[in-house]
Amino acid sequence: MVDLSPSSAPATVKSAMRTLDIIEYVVSRGRPLVAQEIASALGIPVSSLSYLLGTLVERHYLTRDGRRYSAGPGLERLQAHVPAFSLAETVGPLVRTLRIQLNETISFFVRRGWEVESLVTETSEHALRYAVATGRFAPLHGFSAGKALLATMPDEELDRYFAETDRVAFTATTIVEEGALRAEIARIRESGIAHTREEHTPGIYGIGRAAYIDGVVVGAFSFAIPFVRFDAEIERRATELLIRTTDLLAIS
């Protein structure tokens, strides 16, 4: 039996996945990108990226103008009309890359009323891990992604949220009291980073950040990290990755 799990996949499979991620990312951004932007977004070493970009240009799936790469005419051979990328397709390569870089469960959530829905998720390969089902709904106050989205709301909408919701305490540390949650939201607005400390699931620490496209908030990324692996270094790395990824997505 051949094991094709991510940890043991042949290099050819890894290259194929990277090639598809490059195409999807360049097309979804809708503008020419320099190689460094692609490398940073997808976590691909520049040496490997150079080879893959060269191949894609040679086959006309990408075009090169100076240092910038765009979707090429070769894509038209695959189907008659190139479709617009959905939000899930746009953030999918970024979610996969974040999982590879930190090897912790990473999800992209969108807001649905006073809840969040998991739109895209990639699960850690560690034996001890937290899994988030795609399509799962949860109250805004329980997840770091939800808190990050609360912090993006105008004050009038935030007032309506507090007036219309009964916030459930999932654990002993869930922040549900209006004054305490407003103070938490103020801190998130200052730092841009949201945290949950075993507030939805015992033993799980969440780190989230809201994401924007063309100046409009579209959702939030968040890591779910078991407390036994959480320390200052992993918090620093997760924070840096979230900031870099959301900054790249925000570039129009």
Tab-separated table of C-alpha atoms in Angstrom:
chain	number	residue	atom	x	y	z
A	1	MET	CA	0.000	0.000	0.000
A	2	VAL	CA	1.391	3.399	-1.025
A	3	ASP	CA	1.183	6.128	1.615
A	4	LEU	CA	0.450	9.493	0.011
A	5	SER	CA	-0.175	11.409	3.239
A	6	PRO	CA	1.203	14.988	3.197
A	7	SER	CA	4.211	14.004	5.314
A	8	SER	CA	5.272	11.240	2.919
A	9	ALA	CA	4.071	12.536	-0.471
A	10	PRO	CA	6.647	12.267	-3.296
A	11	ALA	CA	8.409	15.432	-4.414
A	12	THR	CA	6.538	15.279	-7.735
A	13	VAL	CA	3.194	15.478	-5.907
A	14	LYS	CA	4.444	18.402	-3.805
A	15	SER	CA	5.614	20.202	-6.959
A	16	ALA	CA	2.252	19.630	-8.616
A	17	MET	CA	0.425	21.087	-5.614
A	18	ARG	CA	2.738	24.092	-5.559
A	19	THR	CA	2.239	24.633	-9.295
A	20	LEU	CA	-1.548	24.634	-8.915
A	21	ASP	CA	-1.319	26.963	-5.901
A	22	ILE	CA	0.770	29.411	-7.955
A	23	ILE	CA	-1.759	29.460	-10.804
A	24	GLU	CA	-4.726	29.853	-8.448
A	25	TYR	CA	-3.039	32.588	-6.436
A	26	VAL	CA	-1.910	34.660	-9.436
A	27	VAL	CA	-5.318	34.403	-11.120
A	28	SER	CA	-7.241	35.178	-7.936
A	29	ARG	CA	-5.238	38.343	-7.213
A	30	GLY	CA	-6.253	39.853	-10.562
A	31	ARG	CA	-3.071	41.898	-11.003
A	32	PRO	CA	0.591	41.299	-11.948
A	33	LEU	CA	2.691	39.929	-9.075
A	34	VAL	CA	6.434	39.865	-8.511
A	35	ALA	CA	8.030	36.554	-7.604
A	36	GLN	CA	8.756	37.644	-4.027
A	37	GLU	CA	5.051	38.311	-3.412
A	38	ILE	CA	4.180	34.814	-4.617
A	39	ALA	CA	6.982	33.235	-2.587
A	40	SER	CA	5.922	35.055	0.584
A	41	ALA	CA	2.235	34.243	0.172
A	42	LEU	CA	2.692	30.546	-0.601
A	43	GLY	CA	5.791	29.793	1.452
A	44	ILE	CA	7.740	28.479	-1.555
A	45	PRO	CA	11.555	28.846	-1.541
A	46	VAL	CA	12.648	31.334	-4.193
A	47	SER	CA	14.922	28.729	-5.803
A	48	SER	CA	12.016	26.321	-6.312
A	49	LEU	CA	9.630	29.108	-7.297
A	50	SER	CA	11.932	30.337	-10.061
A	51	TYR	CA	11.851	26.934	-11.739
A	52	LEU	CA	8.076	26.595	-11.423
A	53	LEU	CA	7.414	30.117	-12.718
A	54	GLY	CA	9.730	29.516	-15.666
A	55	THR	CA	7.854	26.346	-16.565
A	56	LEU	CA	4.458	28.047	-16.308
A	57	VAL	CA	5.644	30.919	-18.518
A	58	GLU	CA	7.082	28.477	-21.058
A	59	ARG	CA	3.715	26.693	-21.234
A	60	HIS	CA	1.903	30.058	-21.420
A	61	TYR	CA	-0.136	29.527	-18.244
A	62	LEU	CA	1.555	32.673	-16.953
A	63	THR	CA	3.032	35.629	-18.778
A	64	ARG	CA	6.022	37.638	-17.631
A	65	ASP	CA	6.466	41.371	-18.081
A	66	GLY	CA	9.738	42.433	-16.544
A	67	ARG	CA	9.629	41.130	-12.955
A	68	ARG	CA	5.851	40.659	-12.836
A	69	TYR	CA	3.738	37.612	-13.590
A	70	SER	CA	0.113	37.500	-14.748
A	71	ALA	CA	-2.371	34.890	-15.945
A	72	GLY	CA	-1.424	33.727	-19.436
A	73	PRO	CA	-3.365	32.755	-22.567
A	74	GLY	CA	-2.621	29.087	-21.934
A	75	LEU	CA	-5.385	29.046	-19.314
A	76	GLU	CA	-7.932	29.588	-22.080
A	77	ARG	CA	-7.040	26.181	-23.478
A	78	LEU	CA	-8.346	24.530	-20.327
A	79	GLN	CA	-11.870	25.882	-20.679
A	80	ALA	CA	-13.756	28.416	-22.716
A	81	HIS	CA	-14.267	30.951	-19.936
A	82	VAL	CA	-12.018	31.627	-16.977
A	83	PRO	CA	-14.411	31.847	-13.990
A	84	ALA	CA	-14.235	34.413	-11.247
A	85	PHE	CA	-12.615	32.940	-8.166
A	86	SER	CA	-14.798	32.493	-5.123
A	87	LEU	CA	-13.596	33.719	-1.759
A	88	ALA	CA	-12.898	30.110	-0.735
A	89	GLU	CA	-10.760	29.595	-3.843
A	90	THR	CA	-8.925	32.868	-3.216
A	91	VAL	CA	-7.976	32.120	0.391
A	92	GLY	CA	-7.523	28.358	-0.034
A	93	PRO	CA	-3.851	28.468	-1.090
A	94	LEU	CA	-3.094	30.852	1.780
A	95	VAL	CA	-4.756	28.570	4.332
A	96	ARG	CA	-2.795	25.568	3.022
A	97	THR	CA	0.439	27.538	3.205
A	98	LEU	CA	-0.208	28.685	6.779
A	99	ARG	CA	-0.828	25.090	7.846
A	100	ILE	CA	2.447	23.968	6.259
A	101	GLN	CA	4.414	26.813	7.816
A	102	LEU	CA	3.216	26.311	11.393
A	103	ASN	CA	1.703	22.792	11.272
A	104	GLU	CA	-1.219	23.877	13.409
A	105	THR	CA	-4.891	23.849	12.448
A	106	ILE	CA	-5.729	26.986	10.490
A	107	SER	CA	-9.148	28.128	9.283
A	108	PHE	CA	-10.682	31.020	7.407
A	109	PHE	CA	-14.020	32.130	8.828
A	110	VAL	CA	-16.693	34.397	7.382
A	111	ARG	CA	-19.358	36.221	9.329
A	112	ARG	CA	-22.967	35.064	9.111
A	113	GLY	CA	-25.042	37.433	11.202
A	114	TRP	CA	-23.868	37.082	14.808
A	115	GLU	CA	-21.986	33.852	14.017
A	116	VAL	CA	-18.916	32.756	12.089
A	117	GLU	CA	-18.803	29.962	9.509
A	118	SER	CA	-15.682	27.970	8.711
A	119	LEU	CA	-15.184	28.501	4.967
A	120	VAL	CA	-11.789	26.818	4.503
A	121	THR	CA	-9.806	24.770	7.014
A	122	GLU	CA	-6.579	22.779	7.084
A	123	THR	CA	-5.927	20.463	10.019
A	124	SER	CA	-2.589	20.063	11.793
A	125	GLU	CA	-0.660	16.841	11.200
A	126	HIS	CA	0.186	16.505	14.895
A	127	ALA	CA	-1.421	13.568	16.696
A	128	LEU	CA	-2.829	16.015	19.246
A	129	ARG	CA	-4.747	18.587	17.224
A	130	TYR	CA	-7.973	20.539	16.984
A	131	ALA	CA	-10.198	19.892	13.969
A	132	VAL	CA	-12.648	22.429	12.532
A	133	ALA	CA	-15.300	21.094	10.166
A	134	THR	CA	-15.856	23.132	6.994
A	135	GLY	CA	-19.266	24.793	7.161
A	136	ARG	CA	-19.336	24.808	10.949
A	137	PHE	CA	-21.107	27.728	12.630
A	138	ALA	CA	-20.144	29.198	16.013
A	139	PRO	CA	-20.983	32.369	17.984
A	140	LEU	CA	-18.675	35.310	17.333
A	141	HIS	CA	-17.489	35.636	20.929
A	142	GLY	CA	-16.221	32.056	21.218
A	143	PHE	CA	-13.562	31.981	18.484
A	144	SER	CA	-10.565	34.251	17.926
A	145	ALA	CA	-11.739	34.796	14.325
A	146	GLY	CA	-15.101	35.905	15.662
A	147	LYS	CA	-13.513	38.344	18.085
A	148	ALA	CA	-11.363	39.709	15.251
A	149	LEU	CA	-14.521	40.319	13.217
A	150	LEU	CA	-16.283	41.934	16.176
A	151	ALA	CA	-13.395	44.397	16.371
A	152	THR	CA	-14.020	45.476	12.744
A	153	MET	CA	-17.653	46.450	13.379
A	154	PRO	CA	-18.673	50.104	13.604
A	155	ASP	CA	-19.685	51.112	17.120
A	156	GLU	CA	-23.382	51.316	16.151
A	157	GLU	CA	-23.354	47.734	14.878
A	158	LEU	CA	-21.437	46.590	17.930
A	159	ASP	CA	-24.098	48.144	20.157
A	160	ARG	CA	-26.750	46.177	18.261
A	161	TYR	CA	-24.718	42.969	18.667
A	162	PHE	CA	-24.670	43.345	22.437
A	163	ALA	CA	-28.369	44.213	22.514
A	164	GLU	CA	-29.426	41.225	20.414
A	165	THR	CA	-27.203	38.387	21.650
A	166	ASP	CA	-27.171	36.143	24.693
A	167	ARG	CA	-23.564	35.024	24.916
A	168	VAL	CA	-23.052	31.459	26.108
A	169	ALA	CA	-20.143	30.515	28.374
A	170	PHE	CA	-18.588	27.465	26.728
A	171	THR	CA	-15.923	27.150	29.425
A	172	ALA	CA	-15.064	28.801	32.710
A	173	THR	CA	-12.855	31.304	30.838
A	174	THR	CA	-15.299	32.360	28.090
A	175	ILE	CA	-15.693	36.141	28.065
A	176	VAL	CA	-19.431	36.855	27.952
A	177	GLU	CA	-19.961	39.987	30.091
A	178	GLU	CA	-20.433	43.072	27.903
A	179	GLY	CA	-17.910	45.288	29.666
A	180	ALA	CA	-15.176	42.651	29.610
A	181	LEU	CA	-15.823	41.780	25.963
A	182	ARG	CA	-15.826	45.438	24.944
A	183	ALA	CA	-12.459	45.853	26.687
A	184	GLU	CA	-11.179	42.820	24.780
A	185	ILE	CA	-12.428	44.283	21.491
A	186	ALA	CA	-10.637	47.570	22.255
A	187	ARG	CA	-7.373	45.667	22.707
A	188	ILE	CA	-7.902	43.828	19.412
A	189	ARG	CA	-8.512	47.106	17.597
A	190	GLU	CA	-5.166	48.361	18.881
A	191	SER	CA	-3.106	45.258	18.075
A	192	GLY	CA	-5.036	43.762	15.146
A	193	ILE	CA	-4.707	40.319	16.773
A	194	ALA	CA	-7.462	38.438	18.619
A	195	HIS	CA	-6.951	35.660	21.167
A	196	THR	CA	-9.034	33.011	22.864
A	197	ARG	CA	-7.661	31.232	25.892
A	198	GLU	CA	-9.544	27.960	26.283
A	199	GLU	CA	-12.719	30.005	25.802
A	200	HIS	CA	-14.515	27.667	23.406
A	201	THR	CA	-12.737	24.349	23.923
A	202	PRO	CA	-10.647	23.368	26.956
A	203	GLY	CA	-6.975	23.052	26.091
A	204	ILE	CA	-7.130	25.123	22.880
A	205	TYR	CA	-5.599	28.556	22.356
A	206	GLY	CA	-6.799	30.603	19.361
A	207	ILE	CA	-5.063	33.426	17.492
A	208	GLY	CA	-6.975	35.302	14.783
A	209	ARG	CA	-6.784	38.316	12.503
A	210	ALA	CA	-9.383	39.929	10.249
A	211	ALA	CA	-8.765	39.914	6.484
A	212	TYR	CA	-9.594	42.625	3.960
A	213	ILE	CA	-9.846	42.715	0.170
A	214	ASP	CA	-10.101	46.117	-1.521
A	215	GLY	CA	-10.641	47.721	1.882
A	216	VAL	CA	-13.646	45.534	2.752
A	217	VAL	CA	-13.501	42.998	5.571
A	218	VAL	CA	-14.153	39.536	4.070
A	219	GLY	CA	-13.451	37.223	7.004
A	220	ALA	CA	-10.716	36.223	9.409
A	221	PHE	CA	-7.917	33.671	9.633
A	222	SER	CA	-7.303	31.867	12.907
A	223	PHE	CA	-4.952	29.253	14.300
A	224	ALA	CA	-6.166	26.707	16.873
A	225	ILE	CA	-3.210	25.503	18.952
A	226	PRO	CA	-3.280	22.942	21.788
A	227	PHE	CA	-2.168	24.521	25.038
A	228	VAL	CA	0.560	21.901	25.532
A	229	ARG	CA	2.381	23.250	22.440
A	230	PHE	CA	1.615	26.909	22.978
A	231	ASP	CA	4.467	29.165	24.091
A	232	ALA	CA	5.830	32.636	23.383
A	233	GLU	CA	7.720	31.489	20.296
A	234	ILE	CA	4.747	29.825	18.603
A	235	GLU	CA	2.606	32.857	19.452
A	236	ARG	CA	5.198	35.106	17.816
A	237	ARG	CA	5.396	32.940	14.700
A	238	ALA	CA	1.619	32.605	14.390
A	239	THR	CA	1.160	36.362	14.786
A	240	GLU	CA	3.798	37.147	12.156
A	241	LEU	CA	2.270	34.673	9.699
A	242	LEU	CA	-1.226	36.082	10.175
A	243	ILE	CA	-0.061	39.668	9.701
A	244	ARG	CA	1.964	38.826	6.596
A	245	THR	CA	-0.841	36.786	5.036
A	246	THR	CA	-3.592	39.340	5.653
A	247	ASP	CA	-1.341	42.137	4.418
A	248	LEU	CA	-0.732	40.216	1.173
A	249	LEU	CA	-4.456	39.564	0.722
A	250	ALA	CA	-5.253	43.238	1.289
A	251	ILE	CA	-3.039	44.372	-1.606
A	252	SER	CA	-5.287	45.166	-4.543
